[in-house]
Amino acid sequence: MGYRCPVCGDPQADGVHLANHLAFTAMVRGGEHEDWLDEHVPDWAARGEDGLAAAVTDLADSAEYPQVFEDTTGNHNYERGQAHGHGETHGSEEAHDHGEAHDHGRAGDAMGADSLPVDVQAVGGPEMDEEAAEMLAEAREMTRERRSSADEDTGAADESDGTDGPGGSDERGEES
């Protein structure tokens, strides 16, 4: 089950994809997507993807969309042993389980200093105008903030400060 974008009708696989579609389209293009978000979720720019997803899924029509895996759609020129985006390679002896959670990065992507794949960092060449470059910088900063916030939520920050998290004890065994 997915959602139909309430602005343009584009199908989205789930609430997070819908939230990202709305937010990115609003930031990059403005227009109707931005107007819709401003009207229905005024604080949309300050929300993370999960918070925005919770708000927009209540306002969007749900729809059935068939799930299609890339290896069932044809027009792929994968050669034996070539990575295709899920960390596995075609022709590998290991199981290729699409049922497990996985990231959307491609196997072998080099990561840049901002933890984005290098090909994503390459966006913004000399042909990009100043406004687009500013939007891209803002999107990257929002990504860094979201990742930082997610790290804090999962306890990664607790590991670095020597505490066990809320209600835990610090290195001296004292209650925090």
mmCIF file of N, CA and C in Angstrom, residues 64-166:
data_model
loop_
_atom_site.group_PDB
_atom_site.id
_atom_site.type_symbol
_atom_site.label_atom_id
_atom_site.label_comp_id
_atom_site.label_asym_id
_atom_site.label_seq_id
_atom_site.Cartn_x
_atom_site.Cartn_y
_atom_site.Cartn_z
ATOM 1 N N GLU A 64 -3.186 1.517 -3.815
ATOM 2 C CA GLU A 64 -2.454 0.279 -4.050
ATOM 3 C C GLU A 64 -1.514 0.491 -5.224
ATOM 4 N N TYR A 65 -0.258 0.242 -4.984
ATOM 5 C CA TYR A 65 0.732 0.319 -6.051
ATOM 6 C C TYR A 65 1.479 -0.996 -6.069
ATOM 7 N N PRO A 66 1.586 -1.612 -7.224
ATOM 8 C CA PRO A 66 2.319 -2.874 -7.281
ATOM 9 C C PRO A 66 3.790 -2.641 -6.982
ATOM 10 N N GLN A 67 4.360 -3.515 -6.196
ATOM 11 C CA GLN A 67 5.789 -3.436 -5.887
ATOM 12 C C GLN A 67 6.543 -4.124 -7.008
ATOM 13 N N VAL A 68 7.472 -3.428 -7.588
ATOM 14 C CA VAL A 68 8.263 -3.966 -8.680
ATOM 15 C C VAL A 68 9.722 -3.885 -8.290
ATOM 16 N N PHE A 69 10.408 -5.001 -8.368
ATOM 17 C CA PHE A 69 11.836 -5.008 -8.083
ATOM 18 C C PHE A 69 12.592 -4.766 -9.373
ATOM 19 N N GLU A 70 13.706 -4.071 -9.271
ATOM 20 C CA GLU A 70 14.466 -3.681 -10.458
ATOM 21 C C GLU A 70 14.898 -4.861 -11.318
ATOM 22 N N ASP A 71 15.102 -6.014 -10.705
ATOM 23 C CA ASP A 71 15.568 -7.149 -11.499
ATOM 24 C C ASP A 71 14.425 -7.874 -12.206
ATOM 25 N N THR A 72 13.192 -7.368 -12.068
ATOM 26 C CA THR A 72 12.062 -7.986 -12.751
ATOM 27 C C THR A 72 11.505 -7.084 -13.842
ATOM 28 N N THR A 73 12.132 -5.930 -14.052
ATOM 29 C CA THR A 73 11.571 -4.966 -14.988
ATOM 30 C C THR A 73 12.237 -4.949 -16.346
ATOM 31 N N GLY A 74 13.297 -5.718 -16.542
ATOM 32 C CA GLY A 74 13.981 -5.739 -17.831
ATOM 33 C C GLY A 74 14.802 -4.475 -18.040
ATOM 34 N N ASN A 75 15.387 -4.359 -19.222
ATOM 35 C CA ASN A 75 16.195 -3.197 -19.577
ATOM 36 C C ASN A 75 17.346 -2.945 -18.629
ATOM 37 N N HIS A 76 17.869 -3.969 -18.016
ATOM 38 C CA HIS A 76 19.045 -3.827 -17.163
ATOM 39 C C HIS A 76 20.171 -4.614 -17.809
ATOM 40 N N ASN A 77 21.307 -4.022 -17.874
ATOM 41 C CA ASN A 77 22.450 -4.667 -18.505
ATOM 42 C C ASN A 77 23.428 -5.172 -17.457
ATOM 43 N N TYR A 78 22.930 -5.864 -16.452
ATOM 44 C CA TYR A 78 23.800 -6.370 -15.405
ATOM 45 C C TYR A 78 24.613 -7.535 -15.939
ATOM 46 N N GLU A 79 25.871 -7.475 -15.712
ATOM 47 C CA GLU A 79 26.716 -8.592 -16.088
ATOM 48 C C GLU A 79 26.958 -9.432 -14.853
ATOM 49 N N ARG A 80 27.287 -10.660 -15.064
ATOM 50 C CA ARG A 80 27.535 -11.567 -13.950
ATOM 51 C C ARG A 80 28.578 -10.966 -13.028
ATOM 52 N N GLY A 81 28.216 -10.851 -11.748
ATOM 53 C CA GLY A 81 29.137 -10.327 -10.758
ATOM 54 C C GLY A 81 29.088 -8.817 -10.602
ATOM 55 N N GLN A 82 28.263 -8.121 -11.374
ATOM 56 C CA GLN A 82 28.200 -6.669 -11.273
ATOM 57 C C GLN A 82 27.203 -6.273 -10.194
ATOM 58 N N ALA A 83 27.593 -5.346 -9.337
ATOM 59 C CA ALA A 83 26.710 -4.876 -8.275
ATOM 60 C C ALA A 83 25.541 -4.122 -8.881
ATOM 61 N N HIS A 84 24.372 -4.229 -8.245
ATOM 62 C CA HIS A 84 23.210 -3.527 -8.781
ATOM 63 C C HIS A 84 22.444 -2.741 -7.746
ATOM 64 N N GLY A 85 23.030 -2.431 -6.606
ATOM 65 C CA GLY A 85 22.366 -1.475 -5.746
ATOM 66 C C GLY A 85 21.901 -1.987 -4.410
ATOM 67 N N HIS A 86 22.053 -3.236 -4.104
ATOM 68 C CA HIS A 86 21.617 -3.724 -2.804
ATOM 69 C C HIS A 86 22.746 -4.411 -2.072
ATOM 70 N N GLY A 87 23.961 -4.144 -2.455
ATOM 71 C CA GLY A 87 25.098 -4.729 -1.774
ATOM 72 C C GLY A 87 25.405 -6.139 -2.229
ATOM 73 N N GLU A 88 24.595 -6.693 -3.079
ATOM 74 C CA GLU A 88 24.815 -8.032 -3.610
ATOM 75 C C GLU A 88 25.165 -7.910 -5.078
ATOM 76 N N THR A 89 25.676 -8.952 -5.632
ATOM 77 C CA THR A 89 26.007 -8.939 -7.046
ATOM 78 C C THR A 89 25.251 -10.043 -7.741
ATOM 79 N N HIS A 90 24.960 -9.830 -9.014
ATOM 80 C CA HIS A 90 24.326 -10.889 -9.791
ATOM 81 C C HIS A 90 25.328 -12.009 -9.967
ATOM 82 N N GLY A 91 24.881 -13.215 -9.821
ATOM 83 C CA GLY A 91 25.752 -14.359 -9.985
ATOM 84 C C GLY A 91 26.469 -14.720 -8.701
ATOM 85 N N SER A 92 26.185 -14.032 -7.620
ATOM 86 C CA SER A 92 26.860 -14.338 -6.362
ATOM 87 C C SER A 92 26.288 -15.620 -5.792
ATOM 88 N N GLU A 93 27.091 -16.324 -5.040
ATOM 89 C CA GLU A 93 26.657 -17.570 -4.437
ATOM 90 C C GLU A 93 25.766 -17.309 -3.222
ATOM 91 N N GLU A 94 25.862 -16.084 -2.682
ATOM 92 C CA GLU A 94 25.111 -15.767 -1.468
ATOM 93 C C GLU A 94 23.663 -15.450 -1.817
ATOM 94 N N ALA A 95 22.807 -15.622 -0.828
ATOM 95 C CA ALA A 95 21.390 -15.328 -1.030
ATOM 96 C C ALA A 95 21.209 -13.843 -1.282
ATOM 97 N N HIS A 96 20.227 -13.525 -2.070
ATOM 98 C CA HIS A 96 19.907 -12.134 -2.365
ATOM 99 C C HIS A 96 18.508 -11.898 -1.824
ATOM 100 N N ASP A 97 18.417 -11.502 -0.585
ATOM 101 C CA ASP A 97 17.140 -11.390 0.106
ATOM 102 C C ASP A 97 16.656 -9.957 0.101
ATOM 103 N N HIS A 98 15.615 -9.676 -0.681
ATOM 104 C CA HIS A 98 15.046 -8.336 -0.679
ATOM 105 C C HIS A 98 14.143 -8.127 0.527
ATOM 106 N N GLY A 99 13.887 -9.147 1.317
ATOM 107 C CA GLY A 99 13.019 -9.009 2.473
ATOM 108 C C GLY A 99 13.693 -8.304 3.631
ATOM 109 N N GLU A 100 15.009 -8.258 3.647
ATOM 110 C CA GLU A 100 15.707 -7.605 4.741
ATOM 111 C C GLU A 100 15.828 -6.130 4.468
ATOM 112 N N ALA A 101 15.921 -5.355 5.556
ATOM 113 C CA ALA A 101 16.126 -3.924 5.405
ATOM 114 C C ALA A 101 17.504 -3.687 4.819
ATOM 115 N N HIS A 102 17.581 -2.702 3.953
ATOM 116 C CA HIS A 102 18.862 -2.341 3.378
ATOM 117 C C HIS A 102 18.822 -0.879 2.989
ATOM 118 N N ASP A 103 20.017 -0.293 2.810
ATOM 119 C CA ASP A 103 20.025 1.098 2.413
ATOM 120 C C ASP A 103 19.874 1.190 0.905
ATOM 121 N N HIS A 104 19.741 2.401 0.420
ATOM 122 C CA HIS A 104 19.527 2.603 -0.999
ATOM 123 C C HIS A 104 20.799 2.982 -1.725
ATOM 124 N N GLY A 105 21.945 2.861 -1.059
ATOM 125 C CA GLY A 105 23.214 3.158 -1.712
ATOM 126 C C GLY A 105 23.589 2.034 -2.644
ATOM 127 N N ARG A 106 24.495 2.323 -3.551
ATOM 128 C CA ARG A 106 24.955 1.290 -4.464
ATOM 129 C C ARG A 106 26.254 0.721 -3.938
ATOM 130 N N ALA A 107 26.420 -0.574 -4.110
ATOM 131 C CA ALA A 107 27.649 -1.220 -3.675
ATOM 132 C C ALA A 107 28.820 -0.571 -4.380
ATOM 133 N N GLY A 108 29.855 -0.270 -3.630
ATOM 134 C CA GLY A 108 31.050 0.294 -4.212
ATOM 135 C C GLY A 108 31.039 1.805 -4.289
ATOM 136 N N ASP A 109 29.935 2.470 -3.905
ATOM 137 C CA ASP A 109 29.930 3.928 -3.925
ATOM 138 C C ASP A 109 30.934 4.447 -2.924
ATOM 139 N N ALA A 110 31.764 5.352 -3.351
ATOM 140 C CA ALA A 110 32.676 6.018 -2.430
ATOM 141 C C ALA A 110 31.874 7.060 -1.669
ATOM 142 N N MET A 111 32.145 7.183 -0.383
ATOM 143 C CA MET A 111 31.428 8.138 0.439
ATOM 144 C C MET A 111 32.291 9.365 0.650
ATOM 145 N N GLY A 112 31.673 10.529 0.617
ATOM 146 C CA GLY A 112 32.387 11.778 0.827
ATOM 147 C C GLY A 112 32.410 12.153 2.293
ATOM 148 N N ALA A 113 32.990 13.307 2.578
ATOM 149 C CA ALA A 113 33.139 13.782 3.947
ATOM 150 C C ALA A 113 31.795 13.992 4.630
ATOM 151 N N ASP A 114 30.738 14.289 3.864
ATOM 152 C CA ASP A 114 29.428 14.512 4.463
ATOM 153 C C ASP A 114 28.571 13.253 4.452
ATOM 154 N N SER A 115 29.179 12.091 4.300
ATOM 155 C CA SER A 115 28.510 10.787 4.325
ATOM 156 C C SER A 115 27.481 10.624 3.218
ATOM 157 N N LEU A 116 27.632 11.351 2.145
ATOM 158 C CA LEU A 116 26.790 11.170 0.977
ATOM 159 C C LEU A 116 27.638 10.532 -0.111
ATOM 160 N N PRO A 117 27.040 9.688 -0.940
ATOM 161 C CA PRO A 117 27.822 9.093 -2.019
ATOM 162 C C PRO A 117 28.445 10.178 -2.891
ATOM 163 N N VAL A 118 29.616 9.901 -3.401
ATOM 164 C CA VAL A 118 30.340 10.882 -4.205
ATOM 165 C C VAL A 118 29.510 11.336 -5.397
ATOM 166 N N ASP A 119 28.752 10.411 -6.016
ATOM 167 C CA ASP A 119 27.964 10.837 -7.170
ATOM 168 C C ASP A 119 26.906 11.860 -6.786
ATOM 169 N N VAL A 120 26.412 11.808 -5.540
ATOM 170 C CA VAL A 120 25.473 12.823 -5.064
ATOM 171 C C VAL A 120 26.213 14.139 -4.864
ATOM 172 N N GLN A 121 27.446 14.069 -4.368
ATOM 173 C CA GLN A 121 28.224 15.284 -4.166
ATOM 174 C C GLN A 121 28.560 15.945 -5.492
ATOM 175 N N ALA A 122 28.639 15.167 -6.553
ATOM 176 C CA ALA A 122 28.983 15.717 -7.859
ATOM 177 C C ALA A 122 27.875 16.606 -8.405
ATOM 178 N N VAL A 123 26.661 16.463 -7.864
ATOM 179 C CA VAL A 123 25.571 17.327 -8.278
ATOM 180 C C VAL A 123 25.966 18.749 -7.923
ATOM 181 N N GLY A 124 25.773 19.639 -8.815
ATOM 182 C CA GLY A 124 26.092 21.027 -8.525
ATOM 183 C C GLY A 124 27.315 21.501 -9.266
ATOM 184 N N GLY A 125 27.502 21.024 -10.456
ATOM 185 C CA GLY A 125 28.647 21.444 -11.255
ATOM 186 C C GLY A 125 28.537 22.906 -11.645
ATOM 187 N N PRO A 126 29.411 23.348 -12.521
ATOM 188 C CA PRO A 126 29.477 24.757 -12.890
ATOM 189 C C PRO A 126 28.194 25.284 -13.535
ATOM 190 N N GLU A 127 27.363 24.395 -14.092
ATOM 191 C CA GLU A 127 26.133 24.858 -14.734
ATOM 192 C C GLU A 127 25.023 25.176 -13.728
ATOM 193 N N MET A 128 25.220 24.865 -12.442
ATOM 194 C CA MET A 128 24.191 25.111 -11.432
ATOM 195 C C MET A 128 24.191 26.592 -11.052
ATOM 196 N N ASP A 129 22.999 27.203 -11.058
ATOM 197 C CA ASP A 129 22.933 28.611 -10.687
ATOM 198 C C ASP A 129 23.025 28.766 -9.171
ATOM 199 N N GLU A 130 23.172 30.002 -8.718
ATOM 200 C CA GLU A 130 23.406 30.277 -7.297
ATOM 201 C C GLU A 130 22.237 29.817 -6.424
ATOM 202 N N GLU A 131 21.007 30.043 -6.878
ATOM 203 C CA GLU A 131 19.837 29.645 -6.099
ATOM 204 C C GLU A 131 19.784 28.126 -5.923
ATOM 205 N N ALA A 132 20.045 27.398 -6.993
ATOM 206 C CA ALA A 132 20.045 25.938 -6.913
ATOM 207 C C ALA A 132 21.163 25.450 -6.002
ATOM 208 N N ALA A 133 22.328 26.089 -6.070
ATOM 209 C CA ALA A 133 23.446 25.710 -5.205
ATOM 210 C C ALA A 133 23.094 25.934 -3.740
ATOM 211 N N GLU A 134 22.393 27.035 -3.440
ATOM 212 C CA GLU A 134 21.965 27.311 -2.066
ATOM 213 C C GLU A 134 20.962 26.263 -1.591
ATOM 214 N N MET A 135 20.030 25.875 -2.463
ATOM 215 C CA MET A 135 19.051 24.846 -2.089
ATOM 216 C C MET A 135 19.740 23.515 -1.824
ATOM 217 N N LEU A 136 20.712 23.180 -2.658
ATOM 218 C CA LEU A 136 21.445 21.935 -2.472
ATOM 219 C C LEU A 136 22.214 21.962 -1.159
ATOM 220 N N ALA A 137 22.844 23.087 -0.848
ATOM 221 C CA ALA A 137 23.569 23.214 0.422
ATOM 222 C C ALA A 137 22.608 23.084 1.600
ATOM 223 N N GLU A 138 21.416 23.683 1.478
ATOM 224 C CA GLU A 138 20.420 23.585 2.545
ATOM 225 C C GLU A 138 19.953 22.138 2.718
ATOM 226 N N ALA A 139 19.736 21.440 1.618
ATOM 227 C CA ALA A 139 19.310 20.038 1.694
ATOM 228 C C ALA A 139 20.381 19.185 2.352
ATOM 229 N N ARG A 140 21.649 19.438 2.013
ATOM 230 C CA ARG A 140 22.735 18.682 2.637
ATOM 231 C C ARG A 140 22.805 18.964 4.133
ATOM 232 N N GLU A 141 22.628 20.219 4.529
ATOM 233 C CA GLU A 141 22.660 20.566 5.949
ATOM 234 C C GLU A 141 21.494 19.901 6.682
ATOM 235 N N MET A 142 20.303 19.903 6.071
ATOM 236 C CA MET A 142 19.153 19.239 6.689
ATOM 237 C C MET A 142 19.424 17.749 6.851
ATOM 238 N N THR A 143 20.088 17.142 5.877
ATOM 239 C CA THR A 143 20.441 15.725 5.969
ATOM 240 C C THR A 143 21.396 15.489 7.122
ATOM 241 N N ARG A 144 22.410 16.349 7.251
ATOM 242 C CA ARG A 144 23.360 16.208 8.369
ATOM 243 C C ARG A 144 22.640 16.341 9.709
ATOM 244 N N GLU A 145 21.743 17.340 9.813
ATOM 245 C CA GLU A 145 21.005 17.545 11.063
ATOM 246 C C GLU A 145 20.123 16.346 11.377
ATOM 247 N N ARG A 146 19.437 15.817 10.359
ATOM 248 C CA ARG A 146 18.559 14.663 10.579
ATOM 249 C C ARG A 146 19.368 13.462 11.035
ATOM 250 N N ARG A 147 20.517 13.250 10.405
ATOM 251 C CA ARG A 147 21.363 12.124 10.802
ATOM 252 C C ARG A 147 21.895 12.320 12.211
ATOM 253 N N SER A 148 22.262 13.536 12.548
ATOM 254 C CA SER A 148 22.753 13.826 13.893
ATOM 255 C C SER A 148 21.654 13.576 14.914
ATOM 256 N N SER A 149 20.449 14.027 14.593
ATOM 257 C CA SER A 149 19.303 13.819 15.478
ATOM 258 C C SER A 149 19.001 12.331 15.628
ATOM 259 N N ALA A 150 19.082 11.586 14.535
ATOM 260 C CA ALA A 150 18.837 10.143 14.589
ATOM 261 C C ALA A 150 19.888 9.450 15.437
ATOM 262 N N ASP A 151 21.147 9.893 15.327
ATOM 263 C CA ASP A 151 22.211 9.316 16.148
ATOM 264 C C ASP A 151 21.929 9.540 17.623
ATOM 265 N N GLU A 152 21.462 10.745 17.958
ATOM 266 C CA GLU A 152 21.146 11.043 19.354
ATOM 267 C C GLU A 152 19.985 10.182 19.840
ATOM 268 N N ASP A 153 18.972 10.014 18.982
ATOM 269 C CA ASP A 153 17.807 9.213 19.352
ATOM 270 C C ASP A 153 18.155 7.751 19.572
ATOM 271 N N THR A 154 19.138 7.238 18.854
ATOM 272 C CA THR A 154 19.490 5.825 18.976
ATOM 273 C C THR A 154 20.568 5.577 20.005
ATOM 274 N N GLY A 155 21.031 6.637 20.656
ATOM 275 C CA GLY A 155 22.004 6.443 21.721
ATOM 276 C C GLY A 155 23.434 6.607 21.298
ATOM 277 N N ALA A 156 23.689 6.935 20.040
ATOM 278 C CA ALA A 156 25.074 7.103 19.600
ATOM 279 C C ALA A 156 25.738 8.233 20.364
ATOM 280 N N ALA A 157 24.979 9.263 20.702
ATOM 281 C CA ALA A 157 25.564 10.370 21.449
ATOM 282 C C ALA A 157 25.922 9.924 22.856
ATOM 283 N N ASP A 158 25.124 9.015 23.428
ATOM 284 C CA ASP A 158 25.410 8.535 24.775
ATOM 285 C C ASP A 158 26.733 7.793 24.828
ATOM 286 N N GLU A 159 27.050 7.062 23.762
ATOM 287 C CA GLU A 159 28.310 6.329 23.737
ATOM 288 C C GLU A 159 29.487 7.280 23.778
ATOM 289 N N SER A 160 29.357 8.420 23.137
ATOM 290 C CA SER A 160 30.487 9.337 23.053
ATOM 291 C C SER A 160 30.661 10.165 24.313
ATOM 292 N N ASP A 161 29.601 10.333 25.132
ATOM 293 C CA ASP A 161 29.770 11.174 26.307
ATOM 294 C C ASP A 161 29.994 10.362 27.582
ATOM 295 N N GLY A 162 30.112 9.068 27.473
ATOM 296 C CA GLY A 162 30.446 8.226 28.611
ATOM 297 C C GLY A 162 29.277 7.888 29.513
ATOM 298 N N THR A 163 28.049 8.180 29.100
ATOM 299 C CA THR A 163 26.888 7.836 29.918
ATOM 300 C C THR A 163 26.167 6.669 29.283
ATOM 301 N N ASP A 164 25.267 6.095 30.051
ATOM 302 C CA ASP A 164 24.454 4.999 29.541
ATOM 303 C C ASP A 164 23.130 5.513 28.999
ATOM 304 N N GLY A 165 22.995 6.815 28.866
ATOM 305 C CA GLY A 165 21.743 7.385 28.386
ATOM 306 C C GLY A 165 20.916 7.855 29.557
ATOM 307 N N PRO A 166 19.681 8.297 29.302
ATOM 308 C CA PRO A 166 18.815 8.801 30.360
ATOM 309 C C PRO A 166 18.603 7.759 31.446
#
